[in-house]
Structure formats: structure tokens, C-alpha cells
């Protein structure tokens, strides 16, 4: 499911990427646009927040190209254009768009519309949602780590088991050569290794 935020602006007052980045730094976020990001491109691009890369779509549109805005209880007469920011399931992208929107409010008095719900977002509401996006991302990362942990633990146990078995084979072979034990014991260990290997191969 994709979501859309529309930032109403005056084309003559649109800040550059460098100006946006500088303003965002004053908000206390480690944010940057990557080289392929173009605010006027119907493509969007990559950006980074706290070292995490994401992608957002950006469409530059004239106000008259938007759907009927008469139902929106907001004065938009002084705005001639808008940015349409679109993101999907990645909450980092949502955080980036909120941060960019705050910077647009600060730099050019932009008005922000959450199009999906026809809700206007002021600066405070956007700032309050950014930590929620970041926490959602952190929660997702923690879940991934919890899923990976049992697999990593299982692999570690399997490696230790293999080391023990092969060590046992070497030791029993040495003892057999010294005629301390009979050949039956290393043969049994070797048979166990072969059977275990066949079972593991069939599981793949």
C-alpha cells in the first residue's frame, strides 16, 4: 500500500537540495539526498537518514493538475505548484518525506496535505510522526534479528558437532593404529559421519 503527501509551494520559492539539507540539519537529523535525487524529476531518488538508504517517488505538478481541491478546507490561492511524495512499506521513506516536508514549511511556508486521508499536517504533527516512523523501522529490524538468531544458533551448534565428530574420528584412528582399540570404533564413527552427511544432503 502506497501513501502520498502533497506539499503545496510556490515554484519561485522552491529551495535547492543543498538548502533543504542545511535546513534539515537544524532539525537534528543526519539526512542527505543522494546524487540521483532530483526534486523536479518524475522519478524521485535515493536519500539517507541516519545511514539507512531509502527510495521515494517525487512528482512536481501544477496546482490545476491536481484533483478537485474544493472539498479541502484550506486557502491555496497563493500556491501555484506542489510536490507529490509517494512511499510504500518502508517507514524510513515515510520519515524522510516528513522531514523534507518540515523543511519545506520552514523555507517556503509550504502547506502539507496527507492526501490519502485528506488531512492537513502542520509542522508539529510532522515532527511528532518522524520518531514514530523511526521506531517502526527499529521494531522491524529487531524482529528480523529475532528470526535470524535461532538459525545462527543452530548453525553454530552444527559446526561444533561436526568438529567434535571429525576429531573423534582422528583420535580413534590414531588409537587403532597404535593397537589400543579395535578397528570397529573408528569404522562406526566413519559410518555415522557418512549417514549424517547423506541426511543433511537430502534435506537441502
Tab-separated table of C-alpha atoms in Angstrom:
chain	number	residue	atom	x	y	z
A	1	UNK	CA	0.000	0.000	0.000
A	2	UNK	CA	1.407	3.365	-1.029
A	3	UNK	CA	0.785	6.674	0.709
A	4	UNK	CA	1.023	10.214	-0.592
A	5	UNK	CA	1.880	13.547	0.944
A	6	UNK	CA	1.391	16.696	-1.124
A	7	UNK	CA	3.448	19.783	-0.340
A	8	UNK	CA	1.932	22.948	-1.834
A	9	UNK	CA	4.551	25.528	-2.797
A	10	UNK	CA	5.342	28.499	-4.993
A	11	UNK	CA	7.650	27.449	-7.805
A	12	UNK	CA	9.678	30.643	-7.483
A	13	UNK	CA	10.491	29.823	-3.862
A	14	UNK	CA	11.477	26.167	-4.245
A	15	UNK	CA	14.708	25.553	-2.310
A	16	UNK	CA	17.624	23.576	-3.697
A	17	UNK	CA	18.657	20.193	-2.348
A	18	UNK	CA	21.567	21.829	-0.523
A	19	UNK	CA	19.245	24.350	1.117
A	20	UNK	CA	16.888	21.563	2.175
A	21	UNK	CA	19.761	19.509	3.607
A	22	UNK	CA	21.061	22.514	5.536
A	23	UNK	CA	17.608	23.199	6.979
A	24	UNK	CA	17.120	19.539	7.900
A	25	UNK	CA	20.424	19.572	9.794
A	26	UNK	CA	18.972	22.268	12.042
A	27	UNK	CA	16.249	19.754	12.950
A	28	UNK	CA	18.916	17.407	14.283
A	29	UNK	CA	18.657	14.654	11.673
A	30	UNK	CA	21.511	13.037	9.772
A	31	UNK	CA	19.902	13.291	6.357
A	32	UNK	CA	21.155	13.657	2.806
A	33	UNK	CA	19.917	13.375	-0.766
A	34	UNK	CA	21.923	11.030	-2.950
A	35	UNK	CA	23.210	12.199	-6.320
A	36	UNK	CA	20.358	10.657	-8.325
A	37	UNK	CA	17.700	12.566	-6.381
A	38	UNK	CA	16.051	15.326	-8.385
A	39	UNK	CA	13.130	17.254	-6.922
A	40	UNK	CA	11.831	18.126	-10.388
A	41	UNK	CA	12.143	14.638	-11.811
A	42	UNK	CA	9.126	12.361	-12.086
A	43	UNK	CA	11.210	9.646	-10.569
A	44	UNK	CA	12.371	10.754	-7.165
A	45	UNK	CA	15.500	9.070	-5.985
A	46	UNK	CA	17.507	7.773	-3.085
A	47	UNK	CA	18.127	9.516	0.190
A	48	UNK	CA	19.643	8.527	3.517
A	49	UNK	CA	18.503	9.002	7.080
A	50	UNK	CA	20.798	8.004	9.931
A	51	UNK	CA	22.830	5.930	7.475
A	52	UNK	CA	19.815	3.996	6.186
A	53	UNK	CA	19.121	4.312	2.471
A	54	UNK	CA	15.631	4.503	1.052
A	55	UNK	CA	13.800	5.498	-2.113
A	56	UNK	CA	10.876	7.860	-2.568
A	57	UNK	CA	8.894	8.926	-5.605
A	58	UNK	CA	8.523	12.651	-6.212
A	59	UNK	CA	6.247	14.283	-8.775
A	60	UNK	CA	6.284	18.001	-9.482
A	61	UNK	CA	2.838	19.179	-10.508
A	62	UNK	CA	0.971	22.393	-11.169
A	63	UNK	CA	-1.907	23.036	-8.803
A	64	UNK	CA	-4.500	22.878	-11.578
A	65	UNK	CA	-3.316	19.375	-12.470
A	66	UNK	CA	-4.412	18.075	-9.089
A	67	UNK	CA	-7.839	16.591	-8.495
A	68	UNK	CA	-10.651	18.837	-7.325
A	69	UNK	CA	-9.476	20.635	-4.197
A	70	UNK	CA	-12.731	22.417	-3.440
A	71	UNK	CA	-13.543	19.944	-0.672
A	72	UNK	CA	-10.368	20.861	1.201
A	73	UNK	CA	-10.926	23.456	3.863
A	74	UNK	CA	-7.732	25.378	3.182
A	75	UNK	CA	-6.784	28.523	1.282
A	76	UNK	CA	-4.431	27.540	-1.543
A	77	UNK	CA	-4.740	30.655	-3.695
A	78	UNK	CA	-1.174	31.741	-3.017
A	79	UNK	CA	0.324	28.435	-4.209
A	80	UNK	CA	0.903	27.586	-7.856
A	81	UNK	CA	2.603	24.185	-7.634
A	82	UNK	CA	3.076	21.127	-5.484
A	83	UNK	CA	5.348	18.194	-4.788
A	84	UNK	CA	3.667	14.819	-4.540
A	85	UNK	CA	5.736	12.477	-2.351
A	86	UNK	CA	4.881	8.777	-2.516
A	87	UNK	CA	6.214	5.939	-0.391
A	88	UNK	CA	5.307	2.356	0.380
A	89	UNK	CA	6.047	-0.009	3.238
A	90	UNK	CA	9.452	1.430	4.140
A	91	UNK	CA	8.964	3.557	7.239
A	92	UNK	CA	12.352	5.238	6.694
A	93	UNK	CA	10.935	6.663	3.463
A	94	UNK	CA	7.958	7.981	5.431
A	95	UNK	CA	10.311	9.604	7.933
A	96	UNK	CA	12.348	11.194	5.122
A	97	UNK	CA	9.248	12.656	3.486
A	98	UNK	CA	8.066	14.080	6.802
A	99	UNK	CA	11.491	15.637	7.376
A	100	UNK	CA	11.559	17.139	3.873
A	101	UNK	CA	8.036	18.466	4.420
A	102	UNK	CA	9.066	20.215	7.640
A	103	UNK	CA	12.000	21.804	5.808
A	104	UNK	CA	9.641	22.995	3.048
A	105	UNK	CA	7.391	24.577	5.667
A	106	UNK	CA	10.376	26.340	7.233
A	107	UNK	CA	11.925	27.530	3.970
A	108	UNK	CA	8.931	28.435	1.808
A	109	UNK	CA	5.850	28.260	4.013
A	110	UNK	CA	4.619	25.111	2.302
A	111	UNK	CA	1.259	23.575	3.188
A	112	UNK	CA	1.233	19.818	3.671
A	113	UNK	CA	-1.651	17.503	2.825
A	114	UNK	CA	-1.833	13.801	3.657
A	115	UNK	CA	-3.774	13.022	0.506
A	116	UNK	CA	-4.955	9.521	1.452
A	117	UNK	CA	-6.970	10.850	4.395
A	118	UNK	CA	-7.409	14.468	3.238
A	119	UNK	CA	-5.774	15.639	6.451
A	120	UNK	CA	-3.631	18.754	6.742
A	121	UNK	CA	-0.356	18.341	8.598
A	122	UNK	CA	1.255	21.241	10.373
A	123	UNK	CA	4.888	21.386	11.415
A	124	UNK	CA	4.271	19.986	14.893
A	125	UNK	CA	2.301	16.991	13.652
A	126	UNK	CA	5.017	16.117	11.137
A	127	UNK	CA	7.740	16.377	13.773
A	128	UNK	CA	5.735	14.137	16.095
A	129	UNK	CA	5.365	11.459	13.425
A	130	UNK	CA	9.052	11.237	12.499
A	131	UNK	CA	10.057	9.352	15.703
A	132	UNK	CA	7.098	7.015	15.142
A	133	UNK	CA	8.400	6.125	11.669
A	134	UNK	CA	11.891	5.545	13.071
A	135	UNK	CA	10.598	3.377	15.918
A	136	UNK	CA	8.578	1.326	13.429
A	137	UNK	CA	11.769	0.703	11.447
A	138	UNK	CA	13.712	-0.241	14.583
A	139	UNK	CA	10.942	-2.643	15.602
A	140	UNK	CA	11.111	-4.297	12.175
A	141	UNK	CA	14.887	-4.672	12.468
A	142	UNK	CA	14.555	-6.235	15.922
A	143	UNK	CA	12.038	-8.750	14.565
A	144	UNK	CA	14.427	-9.683	11.756
A	145	UNK	CA	17.227	-10.211	14.277
A	146	UNK	CA	14.985	-12.447	16.396
A	147	UNK	CA	14.158	-14.532	13.333
A	148	UNK	CA	17.816	-14.874	12.368
A	149	UNK	CA	19.038	-15.686	15.872
A	150	UNK	CA	17.706	-19.290	16.106
A	151	UNK	CA	19.129	-20.061	12.648
A	152	UNK	CA	22.547	-18.677	13.591
A	153	UNK	CA	22.497	-20.634	16.848
A	154	UNK	CA	21.571	-23.837	15.025
A	155	UNK	CA	24.409	-23.347	12.523
A	156	UNK	CA	26.866	-22.748	15.347
A	157	UNK	CA	25.816	-25.932	17.161
A	158	UNK	CA	26.077	-27.898	13.921
A	159	UNK	CA	29.617	-26.642	13.296
A	160	UNK	CA	30.709	-27.574	16.817
A	161	UNK	CA	29.132	-31.025	16.422
A	162	UNK	CA	30.987	-31.612	13.154
A	163	UNK	CA	34.287	-30.577	14.726
A	164	UNK	CA	33.742	-32.995	17.617
A	165	UNK	CA	32.808	-35.887	15.310
A	166	UNK	CA	35.784	-35.400	12.996
A	167	UNK	CA	38.107	-35.009	15.981
A	168	UNK	CA	36.733	-38.264	17.372
A	169	UNK	CA	37.415	-39.995	14.053
A	170	UNK	CA	41.014	-38.765	14.030
A	171	UNK	CA	41.605	-39.798	17.652
A	172	UNK	CA	40.081	-43.266	17.233
A	173	UNK	CA	42.097	-43.809	14.042
A	174	UNK	CA	45.317	-42.936	15.875
A	175	UNK	CA	44.410	-45.251	18.747
A	176	UNK	CA	43.586	-48.019	16.270
A	177	UNK	CA	46.963	-47.623	14.536
A	178	UNK	CA	48.618	-47.934	17.922
A	179	UNK	CA	46.553	-51.055	18.509
A	180	UNK	CA	44.972	-49.576	21.624
A	181	UNK	CA	41.441	-50.055	20.274
A	182	UNK	CA	39.983	-52.262	17.553
A	183	UNK	CA	39.095	-51.077	14.055
A	184	UNK	CA	35.390	-51.318	14.869
A	185	UNK	CA	35.231	-47.998	16.735
A	186	UNK	CA	36.682	-45.700	14.009
A	187	UNK	CA	34.587	-47.611	11.474
A	188	UNK	CA	31.444	-46.841	13.438
A	189	UNK	CA	32.414	-43.159	13.686
A	190	UNK	CA	33.068	-43.005	9.940
A	191	UNK	CA	29.746	-44.707	9.215
A	192	UNK	CA	27.990	-42.169	11.432
A	193	UNK	CA	29.645	-39.296	9.528
A	194	UNK	CA	28.577	-40.734	6.173
A	195	UNK	CA	24.979	-41.280	7.296
A	196	UNK	CA	24.810	-37.768	8.760
A	197	UNK	CA	26.174	-36.308	5.522
A	198	UNK	CA	23.581	-38.186	3.435
A	199	UNK	CA	20.732	-36.990	5.678
A	200	UNK	CA	21.903	-33.355	5.503
A	201	UNK	CA	22.236	-33.558	1.706
A	202	UNK	CA	18.691	-34.894	1.353
A	203	UNK	CA	17.352	-32.014	3.469
A	204	UNK	CA	18.731	-29.395	1.046
